[in-house]
mmCIF file of C-alpha atoms in Angstrom:
data_model
loop_
_atom_site.group_PDB
_atom_site.id
_atom_site.type_symbol
_atom_site.label_atom_id
_atom_site.label_comp_id
_atom_site.label_asym_id
_atom_site.label_seq_id
_atom_site.Cartn_x
_atom_site.Cartn_y
_atom_site.Cartn_z
ATOM 1 C CA UNK O 932 70.686 -8.185 -7.677
ATOM 2 C CA UNK O 933 72.579 -7.296 -10.830
ATOM 3 C CA UNK O 934 75.909 -5.709 -9.840
ATOM 4 C CA UNK O 935 77.584 -5.428 -13.247
ATOM 5 C CA UNK O 936 78.434 -1.840 -14.107
ATOM 6 C CA UNK O 937 76.920 -0.501 -17.280
ATOM 7 C CA UNK O 938 73.990 1.418 -18.764
ATOM 8 C CA UNK O 939 70.393 0.592 -17.919
ATOM 9 C CA UNK O 940 69.414 -0.289 -21.499
ATOM 10 C CA UNK O 941 71.463 -3.431 -21.939
ATOM 11 C CA UNK O 942 70.253 -6.198 -24.272
ATOM 12 C CA UNK O 943 67.916 -8.097 -21.943
ATOM 13 C CA UNK O 944 66.341 -5.064 -20.287
ATOM 14 C CA UNK O 945 65.750 -3.587 -23.752
ATOM 15 C CA UNK O 946 64.043 -6.805 -24.881
ATOM 16 C CA UNK O 947 61.832 -6.780 -21.779
ATOM 17 C CA UNK O 948 60.868 -3.169 -22.464
ATOM 18 C CA UNK O 949 60.179 -3.829 -26.154
ATOM 19 C CA UNK O 950 58.110 -6.901 -25.367
ATOM 20 C CA UNK O 951 56.141 -4.866 -22.843
ATOM 21 C CA UNK O 952 55.467 -2.150 -25.433
ATOM 22 C CA UNK O 953 53.905 -4.658 -27.821
ATOM 23 C CA UNK O 954 52.067 -6.769 -25.228
ATOM 24 C CA UNK O 955 50.683 -3.836 -23.247
ATOM 25 C CA UNK O 956 49.550 -2.082 -26.421
ATOM 26 C CA UNK O 957 47.529 -5.194 -27.296
ATOM 27 C CA UNK O 958 46.128 -5.237 -23.781
ATOM 28 C CA UNK O 959 45.300 -1.514 -23.840
ATOM 29 C CA UNK O 960 43.444 -1.638 -27.145
ATOM 30 C CA UNK O 961 41.382 -4.614 -25.943
ATOM 31 C CA UNK O 962 40.642 -3.159 -22.513
ATOM 32 C CA UNK O 963 39.384 -0.033 -24.257
ATOM 33 C CA UNK O 964 37.310 -1.689 -26.960
ATOM 34 C CA UNK O 965 35.703 -4.648 -25.205
ATOM 35 C CA UNK O 966 34.007 -2.714 -22.356
ATOM 36 C CA UNK O 967 33.012 0.054 -24.789
ATOM 37 C CA UNK O 968 31.429 -2.543 -27.083
ATOM 38 C CA UNK O 969 29.449 -3.869 -24.114
ATOM 39 C CA UNK O 970 28.368 -0.361 -23.061
ATOM 40 C CA UNK O 971 27.291 0.498 -26.607
ATOM 41 C CA UNK O 972 25.370 -2.756 -27.038
ATOM 42 C CA UNK O 973 23.653 -2.720 -23.618
ATOM 43 C CA UNK O 974 23.410 1.008 -22.805
ATOM 44 C CA UNK O 975 23.606 0.106 -19.106
ATOM 45 C CA UNK O 976 26.252 1.627 -16.788
ATOM 46 C CA UNK O 977 25.234 -0.870 -14.082
ATOM 47 C CA UNK O 978 25.945 -3.846 -16.363
ATOM 48 C CA UNK O 979 29.143 -2.142 -17.531
ATOM 49 C CA UNK O 980 30.306 -1.724 -13.921
ATOM 50 C CA UNK O 981 29.252 -5.234 -12.880
ATOM 51 C CA UNK O 982 31.128 -6.933 -15.730
ATOM 52 C CA UNK O 983 34.166 -4.735 -15.047
ATOM 53 C CA UNK O 984 34.034 -5.707 -11.370
ATOM 54 C CA UNK O 985 33.780 -9.411 -12.206
ATOM 55 C CA UNK O 986 36.718 -9.094 -14.601
ATOM 56 C CA UNK O 987 38.897 -7.560 -11.911
ATOM 57 C CA UNK O 988 38.406 -10.394 -9.408
ATOM 58 C CA UNK O 989 40.703 -12.899 -11.199
ATOM 59 C CA UNK O 990 43.447 -10.260 -11.369
ATOM 60 C CA UNK O 991 43.326 -9.946 -7.594
ATOM 61 C CA UNK O 992 43.255 -13.708 -7.033
ATOM 62 C CA UNK O 993 45.942 -14.555 -9.586
ATOM 63 C CA UNK O 994 48.461 -11.927 -8.470
ATOM 64 C CA UNK O 995 49.648 -13.860 -5.354
ATOM 65 C CA UNK O 996 49.910 -17.083 -7.356
ATOM 66 C CA UNK O 997 51.815 -15.189 -10.033
ATOM 67 C CA UNK O 998 54.196 -13.908 -7.359
ATOM 68 C CA UNK O 999 54.905 -17.443 -6.127
ATOM 69 C CA UNK O 1000 55.516 -18.660 -9.658
ATOM 70 C CA UNK O 1001 57.700 -15.628 -10.468
ATOM 71 C CA UNK O 1002 60.080 -16.502 -7.624
ATOM 72 C CA UNK O 1003 60.311 -20.189 -8.611
ATOM 73 C CA UNK O 1004 60.048 -20.310 -12.417
ATOM 74 C CA UNK O 1005 62.165 -18.613 -15.057
ATOM 75 C CA UNK O 1006 60.497 -15.230 -15.493
ATOM 76 C CA UNK O 1007 61.071 -15.226 -19.236
ATOM 77 C CA UNK O 1008 59.129 -18.483 -19.581
ATOM 78 C CA UNK O 1009 56.223 -17.015 -17.611
ATOM 79 C CA UNK O 1010 56.006 -14.028 -19.966
ATOM 80 C CA UNK O 1011 56.228 -16.201 -23.082
ATOM 81 C CA UNK O 1012 53.596 -18.723 -21.987
ATOM 82 C CA UNK O 1013 51.119 -16.090 -20.819
ATOM 83 C CA UNK O 1014 51.443 -13.978 -23.974
ATOM 84 C CA UNK O 1015 50.879 -17.029 -26.200
ATOM 85 C CA UNK O 1016 47.901 -17.973 -23.992
ATOM 86 C CA UNK O 1017 46.415 -14.485 -24.312
ATOM 87 C CA UNK O 1018 46.710 -14.603 -28.100
ATOM 88 C CA UNK O 1019 44.828 -17.916 -28.066
ATOM 89 C CA UNK O 1020 42.156 -16.540 -25.746
ATOM 90 C CA UNK O 1021 41.439 -13.507 -27.937
ATOM 91 C CA UNK O 1022 41.325 -15.757 -31.009
ATOM 92 C CA UNK O 1023 38.712 -17.944 -29.309
ATOM 93 C CA UNK O 1024 36.669 -14.866 -28.365
ATOM 94 C CA UNK O 1025 36.833 -13.617 -31.966
ATOM 95 C CA UNK O 1026 35.531 -16.926 -33.308
ATOM 96 C CA UNK O 1027 32.708 -17.079 -30.731
ATOM 97 C CA UNK O 1028 31.549 -13.459 -31.120
ATOM 98 C CA UNK O 1029 28.006 -13.367 -32.573
ATOM 99 C CA UNK O 1030 27.777 -17.137 -31.967
ATOM 100 C CA UNK O 1031 27.411 -17.004 -28.166
ATOM 101 C CA UNK O 1032 25.476 -14.726 -25.755
ATOM 102 C CA UNK O 1033 27.383 -11.453 -25.479
ATOM 103 C CA UNK O 1034 27.312 -10.760 -21.734
ATOM 104 C CA UNK O 1035 28.620 -14.135 -20.474
ATOM 105 C CA UNK O 1036 31.122 -14.315 -23.324
ATOM 106 C CA UNK O 1037 32.413 -10.812 -22.608
ATOM 107 C CA UNK O 1038 32.556 -11.462 -18.857
ATOM 108 C CA UNK O 1039 34.485 -14.711 -19.353
ATOM 109 C CA UNK O 1040 36.950 -13.128 -21.800
ATOM 110 C CA UNK O 1041 37.621 -10.090 -19.603
ATOM 111 C CA UNK O 1042 37.985 -12.242 -16.484
ATOM 112 C CA UNK O 1043 40.580 -14.414 -18.209
ATOM 113 C CA UNK O 1044 42.405 -11.379 -19.650
ATOM 114 C CA UNK O 1045 42.620 -9.700 -16.253
ATOM 115 C CA UNK O 1046 43.556 -12.959 -14.548
ATOM 116 C CA UNK O 1047 46.447 -13.511 -16.962
ATOM 117 C CA UNK O 1048 47.570 -9.907 -16.469
ATOM 118 C CA UNK O 1049 47.490 -10.407 -12.705
ATOM 119 C CA UNK O 1050 49.765 -13.426 -13.001
ATOM 120 C CA UNK O 1051 51.981 -11.729 -15.620
ATOM 121 C CA UNK O 1052 52.943 -8.484 -13.872
ATOM 122 C CA UNK O 1053 54.728 -10.041 -10.831
ATOM 123 C CA UNK O 1054 57.163 -11.686 -13.250
ATOM 124 C CA UNK O 1055 57.924 -8.318 -14.855
ATOM 125 C CA UNK O 1056 58.270 -6.540 -11.503
ATOM 126 C CA UNK O 1057 60.489 -9.283 -10.058
ATOM 127 C CA UNK O 1058 62.771 -9.207 -13.119
ATOM 128 C CA UNK O 1059 63.614 -5.499 -12.773
ATOM 129 C CA UNK O 1060 66.111 -5.842 -9.865
ATOM 130 C CA UNK O 1061 67.792 -8.704 -11.756
ATOM 131 C CA UNK O 1062 68.360 -6.566 -14.853
ATOM 132 C CA UNK O 1063 69.146 -3.189 -13.249
ATOM 133 C CA UNK O 1064 71.564 -1.982 -10.602
ATOM 134 C CA UNK O 1065 70.345 -0.823 -7.189
ATOM 135 C CA UNK O 1066 70.851 2.844 -8.015
ATOM 136 C CA UNK O 1067 68.909 2.356 -11.263
ATOM 137 C CA UNK O 1068 65.741 0.923 -9.692
ATOM 138 C CA UNK O 1069 63.744 4.155 -9.730
ATOM 139 C CA UNK O 1070 64.693 4.846 -13.351
ATOM 140 C CA UNK O 1071 64.030 1.220 -14.376
ATOM 141 C CA UNK O 1072 60.592 1.275 -12.755
ATOM 142 C CA UNK O 1073 59.904 4.620 -14.409
ATOM 143 C CA UNK O 1074 60.767 3.114 -17.809
ATOM 144 C CA UNK O 1075 58.458 0.126 -17.251
ATOM 145 C CA UNK O 1076 55.663 2.441 -16.152
ATOM 146 C CA UNK O 1077 56.254 4.719 -19.135
ATOM 147 C CA UNK O 1078 55.961 1.704 -21.407
ATOM 148 C CA UNK O 1079 52.606 0.849 -19.865
ATOM 149 C CA UNK O 1080 51.341 4.388 -20.097
ATOM 150 C CA UNK O 1081 52.608 4.872 -23.655
ATOM 151 C CA UNK O 1082 50.669 1.757 -24.611
ATOM 152 C CA UNK O 1083 47.738 3.140 -22.652
ATOM 153 C CA UNK O 1084 48.034 6.341 -24.682
ATOM 154 C CA UNK O 1085 48.205 4.753 -28.120
ATOM 155 C CA UNK O 1086 45.781 1.874 -27.452
ATOM 156 C CA UNK O 1087 42.637 3.915 -26.769
ATOM 157 C CA UNK O 1088 43.409 6.525 -29.449
ATOM 158 C CA UNK O 1089 43.961 3.920 -32.169
ATOM 159 C CA UNK O 1090 41.225 1.729 -30.728
ATOM 160 C CA UNK O 1091 38.743 4.607 -30.807
ATOM 161 C CA UNK O 1092 39.476 5.291 -34.479
ATOM 162 C CA UNK O 1093 39.281 1.606 -35.450
ATOM 163 C CA UNK O 1094 36.166 0.983 -33.369
ATOM 164 C CA UNK O 1095 34.342 4.004 -34.758
ATOM 165 C CA UNK O 1096 35.248 3.166 -38.362
ATOM 166 C CA UNK O 1097 35.269 -0.644 -38.518
ATOM 167 C CA UNK O 1098 33.764 -2.056 -35.327
ATOM 168 C CA UNK O 1099 35.240 -4.531 -32.871
ATOM 169 C CA UNK O 1100 36.739 -7.249 -35.090
ATOM 170 C CA UNK O 1101 39.825 -5.404 -36.453
ATOM 171 C CA UNK O 1102 40.747 -4.551 -32.865
ATOM 172 C CA UNK O 1103 40.573 -8.209 -31.887
ATOM 173 C CA UNK O 1104 42.945 -9.199 -34.697
ATOM 174 C CA UNK O 1105 45.372 -6.425 -33.755
ATOM 175 C CA UNK O 1106 45.362 -7.734 -30.167
ATOM 176 C CA UNK O 1107 46.064 -11.301 -31.289
ATOM 177 C CA UNK O 1108 49.006 -10.130 -33.404
ATOM 178 C CA UNK O 1109 50.456 -8.035 -30.562
ATOM 179 C CA UNK O 1110 50.441 -10.860 -28.019
ATOM 180 C CA UNK O 1111 51.892 -13.344 -30.523
ATOM 181 C CA UNK O 1112 54.744 -11.018 -31.538
ATOM 182 C CA UNK O 1113 55.507 -10.173 -27.906
ATOM 183 C CA UNK O 1114 55.746 -13.849 -26.974
ATOM 184 C CA UNK O 1115 58.127 -14.540 -29.871
ATOM 185 C CA UNK O 1116 60.366 -11.622 -28.869
ATOM 186 C CA UNK O 1117 60.419 -12.699 -25.225
ATOM 187 C CA UNK O 1118 61.882 -16.070 -26.217
ATOM 188 C CA UNK O 1119 65.246 -14.312 -26.609
ATOM 189 C CA UNK O 1120 65.352 -12.659 -23.155
ATOM 190 C CA UNK O 1121 67.919 -13.908 -20.619
ATOM 191 C CA UNK O 1122 66.912 -13.294 -17.002
ATOM 192 C CA UNK O 1123 69.073 -14.722 -14.169
ATOM 193 C CA UNK O 1124 67.234 -17.532 -12.416
ATOM 194 C CA UNK O 1125 68.097 -19.499 -9.272
ATOM 195 C CA UNK O 1126 65.686 -22.444 -8.870
ATOM 196 C CA UNK O 1127 64.156 -22.871 -5.430
ATOM 197 C CA UNK O 1128 63.338 -26.299 -4.043
ATOM 198 C CA UNK O 1129 59.623 -27.028 -3.834
ATOM 199 C CA UNK O 1130 58.168 -27.914 -0.446
ATOM 200 C CA UNK O 1131 56.001 -30.938 -1.319
ATOM 201 C CA UNK O 1132 53.077 -30.531 -3.690
ATOM 202 C CA UNK O 1133 51.913 -27.447 -5.540
ATOM 203 C CA UNK O 1134 49.369 -26.354 -2.925
ATOM 204 C CA UNK O 1135 51.750 -26.815 -0.007
ATOM 205 C CA UNK O 1136 54.445 -24.871 -1.885
ATOM 206 C CA UNK O 1137 52.025 -22.023 -2.580
ATOM 207 C CA UNK O 1138 50.875 -21.957 1.048
ATOM 208 C CA UNK O 1139 54.445 -21.936 2.319
ATOM 209 C CA UNK O 1140 55.586 -19.204 -0.060
ATOM 210 C CA UNK O 1141 52.604 -16.955 0.618
ATOM 211 C CA UNK O 1142 53.041 -17.544 4.349
ATOM 212 C CA UNK O 1143 56.701 -16.580 4.057
ATOM 213 C CA UNK O 1144 55.841 -13.324 2.304
ATOM 214 C CA UNK O 1145 53.125 -12.574 4.888
ATOM 215 C CA UNK O 1146 55.550 -13.151 7.775
ATOM 216 C CA UNK O 1147 58.135 -10.887 6.157
ATOM 217 C CA UNK O 1148 55.603 -8.089 5.695
ATOM 218 C CA UNK O 1149 54.102 -8.466 9.181
ATOM 219 C CA UNK O 1150 57.383 -8.808 11.095
ATOM 220 C CA UNK O 1151 59.994 -6.999 9.031
ATOM 221 C CA UNK O 1152 58.014 -4.371 7.098
ATOM 222 C CA UNK O 1153 54.653 -3.791 8.823
ATOM 223 C CA UNK O 1154 54.498 -0.398 7.140
ATOM 224 C CA UNK O 1155 53.766 -2.288 3.901
ATOM 225 C CA UNK O 1156 50.390 -3.234 5.434
ATOM 226 C CA UNK O 1157 49.538 0.423 5.913
ATOM 227 C CA UNK O 1158 50.602 1.160 2.340
ATOM 228 C CA UNK O 1159 48.280 -1.583 1.094
ATOM 229 C CA UNK O 1160 45.393 -0.126 3.095
ATOM 230 C CA UNK O 1161 45.947 3.350 1.642
ATOM 231 C CA UNK O 1162 46.107 2.011 -1.907
ATOM 232 C CA UNK O 1163 43.017 -0.144 -1.337
ATOM 233 C CA UNK O 1164 41.079 2.889 -0.078
ATOM 234 C CA UNK O 1165 42.041 4.901 -3.133
ATOM 235 C CA UNK O 1166 41.152 2.045 -5.472
ATOM 236 C CA UNK O 1167 37.783 1.790 -3.741
ATOM 237 C CA UNK O 1168 36.798 5.463 -3.703
ATOM 238 C CA UNK O 1169 38.696 7.040 -6.617
ATOM 239 C CA UNK O 1170 40.200 4.598 -9.133
ATOM 240 C CA UNK O 1171 36.955 2.616 -9.430
ATOM 241 C CA UNK O 1172 35.001 5.847 -9.898
ATOM 242 C CA UNK O 1173 37.251 6.884 -12.787
ATOM 243 C CA UNK O 1174 37.347 3.454 -14.457
ATOM 244 C CA UNK O 1175 33.555 3.408 -14.649
ATOM 245 C CA UNK O 1176 32.963 7.151 -14.704
ATOM 246 C CA UNK O 1177 35.141 8.318 -17.594
ATOM 247 C CA UNK O 1178 33.413 6.189 -20.279
ATOM 248 C CA UNK O 1179 29.982 6.964 -18.803
ATOM 249 C CA UNK O 1180 30.752 10.693 -18.621
ATOM 250 C CA UNK O 1181 32.076 10.969 -22.172
ATOM 251 C CA UNK O 1182 29.715 8.580 -23.976
ATOM 252 C CA UNK O 1183 26.470 9.058 -22.061
ATOM 253 C CA UNK O 1184 26.584 12.279 -20.012
ATOM 254 C CA UNK O 1185 28.293 14.354 -22.718
ATOM 255 C CA UNK O 1186 27.093 12.359 -25.747
ATOM 256 C CA UNK O 1187 30.514 12.246 -27.392
ATOM 257 C CA UNK O 1188 31.719 9.812 -30.071
ATOM 258 C CA UNK O 1189 33.886 6.726 -29.640
ATOM 259 C CA UNK O 1190 36.816 8.641 -31.118
ATOM 260 C CA UNK O 1191 36.417 11.363 -28.486
ATOM 261 C CA UNK O 1192 36.403 8.703 -25.771
ATOM 262 C CA UNK O 1193 39.570 7.289 -27.312
ATOM 263 C CA UNK O 1194 41.212 10.712 -27.069
ATOM 264 C CA UNK O 1195 40.184 11.027 -23.416
ATOM 265 C CA UNK O 1196 41.500 7.559 -22.632
ATOM 266 C CA UNK O 1197 44.627 8.472 -24.563
ATOM 267 C CA UNK O 1198 45.040 11.506 -22.298
ATOM 268 C CA UNK O 1199 45.272 9.024 -19.413
ATOM 269 C CA UNK O 1200 48.165 7.355 -21.193
ATOM 270 C CA UNK O 1201 49.815 10.673 -22.038
ATOM 271 C CA UNK O 1202 49.543 11.722 -18.405
ATOM 272 C CA UNK O 1203 51.108 8.462 -17.306
ATOM 273 C CA UNK O 1204 53.917 8.973 -19.805
ATOM 274 C CA UNK O 1205 54.526 12.458 -18.444
ATOM 275 C CA UNK O 1206 54.522 11.148 -14.873
ATOM 276 C CA UNK O 1207 56.974 8.411 -15.809
ATOM 277 C CA UNK O 1208 59.323 10.840 -17.558
ATOM 278 C CA UNK O 1209 59.174 13.149 -14.556
ATOM 279 C CA UNK O 1210 59.937 10.257 -12.195
ATOM 280 C CA UNK O 1211 62.866 9.119 -14.348
ATOM 281 C CA UNK O 1212 64.310 12.641 -14.456
ATOM 282 C CA UNK O 1213 63.938 13.254 -10.733
ATOM 283 C CA UNK O 1214 65.081 9.740 -9.736
ATOM 284 C CA UNK O 1215 66.241 9.492 -6.130
ATOM 285 C CA UNK O 1216 65.288 13.120 -5.483
ATOM 286 C CA UNK O 1217 61.637 12.103 -5.214
ATOM 287 C CA UNK O 1218 60.513 11.916 -1.595
ATOM 288 C CA UNK O 1219 57.867 9.598 -0.199
ATOM 289 C CA UNK O 1220 57.233 11.940 2.707
ATOM 290 C CA UNK O 1221 54.944 14.083 0.550
ATOM 291 C CA UNK O 1222 53.089 11.192 -1.044
ATOM 292 C CA UNK O 1223 49.872 12.242 0.672
ATOM 293 C CA UNK O 1224 49.963 15.543 -1.224
ATOM 294 C CA UNK O 1225 50.107 13.641 -4.508
ATOM 295 C CA UNK O 1226 47.041 11.642 -3.473
ATOM 296 C CA UNK O 1227 45.257 14.831 -2.420
ATOM 297 C CA UNK O 1228 45.997 16.383 -5.796
ATOM 298 C CA UNK O 1229 44.635 13.237 -7.491
ATOM 299 C CA UNK O 1230 41.392 13.597 -5.530
ATOM 300 C CA UNK O 1231 41.084 17.188 -6.764
ATOM 301 C CA UNK O 1232 41.167 15.944 -10.362
ATOM 302 C CA UNK O 1233 38.003 13.937 -9.705
ATOM 303 C CA UNK O 1234 36.399 17.118 -8.365
ATOM 304 C CA UNK O 1235 37.474 18.849 -11.582
ATOM 305 C CA UNK O 1236 35.790 16.127 -13.653
ATOM 306 C CA UNK O 1237 32.606 16.506 -11.643
ATOM 307 C CA UNK O 1238 32.654 20.270 -12.134
ATOM 308 C CA UNK O 1239 33.067 19.791 -15.906
ATOM 309 C CA UNK O 1240 29.814 17.805 -15.949
ATOM 310 C CA UNK O 1241 27.693 20.287 -13.973
ATOM 311 C CA UNK O 1242 24.400 21.370 -15.596
ATOM 312 C CA UNK O 1243 24.919 24.387 -17.824
ATOM 313 C CA UNK O 1244 28.467 23.519 -18.862
ATOM 314 C CA UNK O 1245 28.640 23.160 -22.683
ATOM 315 C CA UNK O 1246 29.351 19.530 -23.679
ATOM 316 C CA UNK O 1247 32.459 20.475 -25.666
ATOM 317 C CA UNK O 1248 33.907 22.396 -22.709
ATOM 318 C CA UNK O 1249 32.962 19.569 -20.372
ATOM 319 C CA UNK O 1250 34.766 17.070 -22.578
ATOM 320 C CA UNK O 1251 37.922 19.168 -22.547
ATOM 321 C CA UNK O 1252 37.700 19.400 -18.758
ATOM 322 C CA UNK O 1253 37.310 15.642 -18.313
ATOM 323 C CA UNK O 1254 40.177 15.020 -20.745
ATOM 324 C CA UNK O 1255 42.510 17.471 -18.987
ATOM 325 C CA UNK O 1256 41.715 15.983 -15.577
ATOM 326 C CA UNK O 1257 42.330 12.485 -16.995
ATOM 327 C CA UNK O 1258 45.833 13.583 -17.987
ATOM 328 C CA UNK O 1259 46.477 15.063 -14.540
ATOM 329 C CA UNK O 1260 45.238 12.120 -12.477
ATOM 330 C CA UNK O 1261 47.303 9.611 -14.442
ATOM 331 C CA UNK O 1262 50.457 11.731 -14.196
ATOM 332 C CA UNK O 1263 50.077 11.927 -10.433
ATOM 333 C CA UNK O 1264 49.271 8.233 -10.068
ATOM 334 C CA UNK O 1265 52.250 7.125 -12.147
ATOM 335 C CA UNK O 1266 54.637 9.364 -10.253
ATOM 336 C CA UNK O 1267 53.536 7.825 -6.964
ATOM 337 C CA UNK O 1268 53.510 4.220 -8.211
ATOM 338 C CA UNK O 1269 57.091 4.541 -9.496
ATOM 339 C CA UNK O 1270 58.362 5.804 -6.159
ATOM 340 C CA UNK O 1271 56.403 3.219 -4.172
ATOM 341 C CA UNK O 1272 57.625 0.346 -6.378
ATOM 342 C CA UNK O 1273 61.251 1.412 -6.006
ATOM 343 C CA UNK O 1274 60.824 1.721 -2.224
ATOM 344 C CA UNK O 1275 59.321 -1.772 -1.892
ATOM 345 C CA UNK O 1276 61.934 -3.329 -4.193
ATOM 346 C CA UNK O 1277 64.740 -1.666 -2.260
ATOM 347 C CA UNK O 1278 63.421 -2.965 1.090
ATOM 348 C CA UNK O 1279 62.616 -6.554 0.041
ATOM 349 C CA UNK O 1280 65.064 -9.497 -0.365
ATOM 350 C CA UNK O 1281 65.319 -10.701 -4.004
ATOM 351 C CA UNK O 1282 64.023 -14.181 -3.124
ATOM 352 C CA UNK O 1283 60.787 -12.718 -1.781
ATOM 353 C CA UNK O 1284 60.337 -9.860 -4.223
ATOM 354 C CA UNK O 1285 57.872 -11.506 -6.610
ATOM 355 C CA UNK O 1286 55.663 -12.756 -3.777
ATOM 356 C CA UNK O 1287 55.756 -9.502 -1.809
ATOM 357 C CA UNK O 1288 55.019 -7.328 -4.854
ATOM 358 C CA UNK O 1289 52.163 -9.656 -5.841
ATOM 359 C CA UNK O 1290 50.849 -9.653 -2.276
ATOM 360 C CA UNK O 1291 50.794 -5.851 -2.207
ATOM 361 C CA UNK O 1292 49.131 -5.708 -5.635
ATOM 362 C CA UNK O 1293 46.466 -8.243 -4.652
ATOM 363 C CA UNK O 1294 45.552 -6.626 -1.341
ATOM 364 C CA UNK O 1295 45.562 -3.069 -2.690
ATOM 365 C CA UNK O 1296 43.455 -4.076 -5.711
ATOM 366 C CA UNK O 1297 40.920 -6.195 -3.829
ATOM 367 C CA UNK O 1298 38.676 -3.184 -3.257
ATOM 368 C CA UNK O 1299 38.495 -2.276 -6.955
ATOM 369 C CA UNK O 1300 35.813 -4.840 -7.973
ATOM 370 C CA UNK O 1301 33.556 -3.708 -5.137
ATOM 371 C CA UNK O 1302 34.081 -0.079 -6.091
ATOM 372 C CA UNK O 1303 33.353 -0.685 -9.763
ATOM 373 C CA UNK O 1304 30.124 -2.542 -9.017
ATOM 374 C CA UNK O 1305 28.970 0.181 -6.604
ATOM 375 C CA UNK O 1306 29.863 3.038 -8.942
ATOM 376 C CA UNK O 1307 28.151 1.282 -11.841
ATOM 377 C CA UNK O 1308 24.908 1.343 -9.843
ATOM 378 C CA UNK O 1309 25.496 4.950 -8.726
ATOM 379 C CA UNK O 1310 26.094 6.200 -12.263
ATOM 380 C CA UNK O 1311 22.910 4.382 -13.314
ATOM 381 C CA UNK O 1312 20.765 6.220 -10.739
ATOM 382 C CA UNK O 1313 22.585 9.531 -10.002
ATOM 383 C CA UNK O 1314 23.985 12.381 -12.106
ATOM 384 C CA UNK O 1315 27.597 11.749 -13.107
ATOM 385 C CA UNK O 1316 28.769 15.076 -11.668
ATOM 386 C CA UNK O 1317 27.359 14.236 -8.226
ATOM 387 C CA UNK O 1318 29.018 10.797 -8.157
ATOM 388 C CA UNK O 1319 32.421 12.223 -9.113
ATOM 389 C CA UNK O 1320 32.247 15.050 -6.580
ATOM 390 C CA UNK O 1321 31.360 12.530 -3.871
ATOM 391 C CA UNK O 1322 34.271 10.315 -4.906
ATOM 392 C CA UNK O 1323 36.612 13.310 -4.738
ATOM 393 C CA UNK O 1324 35.543 14.064 -1.174
ATOM 394 C CA UNK O 1325 36.065 10.485 -0.034
ATOM 395 C CA UNK O 1326 39.478 10.368 -1.717
ATOM 396 C CA UNK O 1327 40.535 13.578 0.035
ATOM 397 C CA UNK O 1328 39.790 11.963 3.404
ATOM 398 C CA UNK O 1329 41.899 8.936 2.434
ATOM 399 C CA UNK O 1330 44.752 11.266 1.415
ATOM 400 C CA UNK O 1331 44.656 12.927 4.825
ATOM 401 C CA UNK O 1332 44.927 9.514 6.523
ATOM 402 C CA UNK O 1333 47.905 8.560 4.340
ATOM 403 C CA UNK O 1334 50.250 11.283 5.632
ATOM 404 C CA UNK O 1335 51.573 9.187 8.533
ATOM 405 C CA UNK O 1336 51.945 6.095 6.334
ATOM 406 C CA UNK O 1337 54.179 7.774 3.772
ATOM 407 C CA UNK O 1338 56.366 9.322 6.435
ATOM 408 C CA UNK O 1339 56.826 5.930 8.090
ATOM 409 C CA UNK O 1340 57.681 4.228 4.770
ATOM 410 C CA UNK O 1341 60.221 6.942 3.939
ATOM 411 C CA UNK O 1342 61.839 6.496 7.363
ATOM 412 C CA UNK O 1343 62.286 2.749 6.752
ATOM 413 C CA UNK O 1344 64.505 3.324 3.691
#
C-alpha cells in the first residue's frame, strides 16, 4: 500500500487515468459500433444476443487468469502489451471486413476484445491501492469509474454520428489509434512491483494462486461469496436485459436512428459520470448497509423503460423515457460499484488483491452470457415492453434478497 503523503493525482496515477481515458474511449466506440453493425446487417435480435453472449464468455474466463498475472507481473507491462495487442486485433478485423463471413468474423473479434478487457481490468484494479493512500481508495475508485463512464458517454455519441454518416470503417481506425496511443503513454507509468516466486510451471502456478484466492474468500471473507451471488443475479436478470434491450428498443421497437441510439448510449455514460462524481464527493460517507435500496431503484429504471415502450406511447416520448432511465440506471450502478470496490480492496491483502478482484468479477459476470442469449430470444419473440417489465420484477426480488448481504459486508469493514 502506498503510504507517502500527498495528493491523489500524482504523476503515475495521472498517467494511469489518462491512459484509461484513451483506451476505454477506443473500447467504448467499438463496443457500440460493432454490435450495432451486426444488428443493422442481420436485423435479428436473437443473433445479436447470441453473439453478445459468446463475446462475454472470454471476459469471464480471462478475468481470473488476468488476476493471477496482475499479482505476479508488472502491471504497467500488462497494460502496455494488451493495448498494443488490441490495436493489432482491430487492424486485422478492419483488413478482413468484407473479405470474410461477417458473423464468425464479428464473433471472433468481439470475443477477443472482451477477453483482453477481462485480462486487462484486474491489472488496473490491483494498481489502485499501490498508487493511492488507504483513505483515498473510494475517491481513486470513483475517478477510475468516472473515466470509464466518461469514455462510455463520448464513445457512443461520437460513434453514433460517425456510424450514421460514414459507416463502420472510420470507427475502426479511431479505435486502432486510441489503443496505440494508450499503450505508448502507459510505457511511462511507474507502478511498484514486488515479484513473487513461481510455483513450478505456468499451470501449477495458476492453480495455486487461484486456490489461494478461493481459500481466502471462503475462510476469511465468506461474505464475498454472497456479494458475488447478488451481482451474478443482477447481471442475469437486469444487466443482460439492458445490454440487449436498449439497442433493440431504440432501433427496432421505436424505429430511431443510429445517432439517437448513440445519444441513449451516451446517457448511460453520463449517468455513470454523475454516479462517479457523487461517489467521489460523498467518499467514506457512503454506506453499504443501504446497497439493496440502490439495487431496488435500479430495477425500477427497467420498469420505467418498459413503460416507455407500452403501446400508445408516442415514439419520441418513448425514446426520451428510455434515455432518461438509461442515465438513472448507470448512475445507480456506478455508485454501488465504487463502494463495493473500495470495500473489497480495503478488506483484501495487497498480494491477493488482483486475484480476488478478478475472481469476484469472473463469478459475478458468469451469468451475463446466459442472460444475453436468453433475452435475445425473448426480444425476438415478445414485445420489448413485456420483456423489460418482467426483468424489472425479477431484479426487484434479487434486491430484496441482497439486504442481508450488504449489511454483513458493511459489518466486516
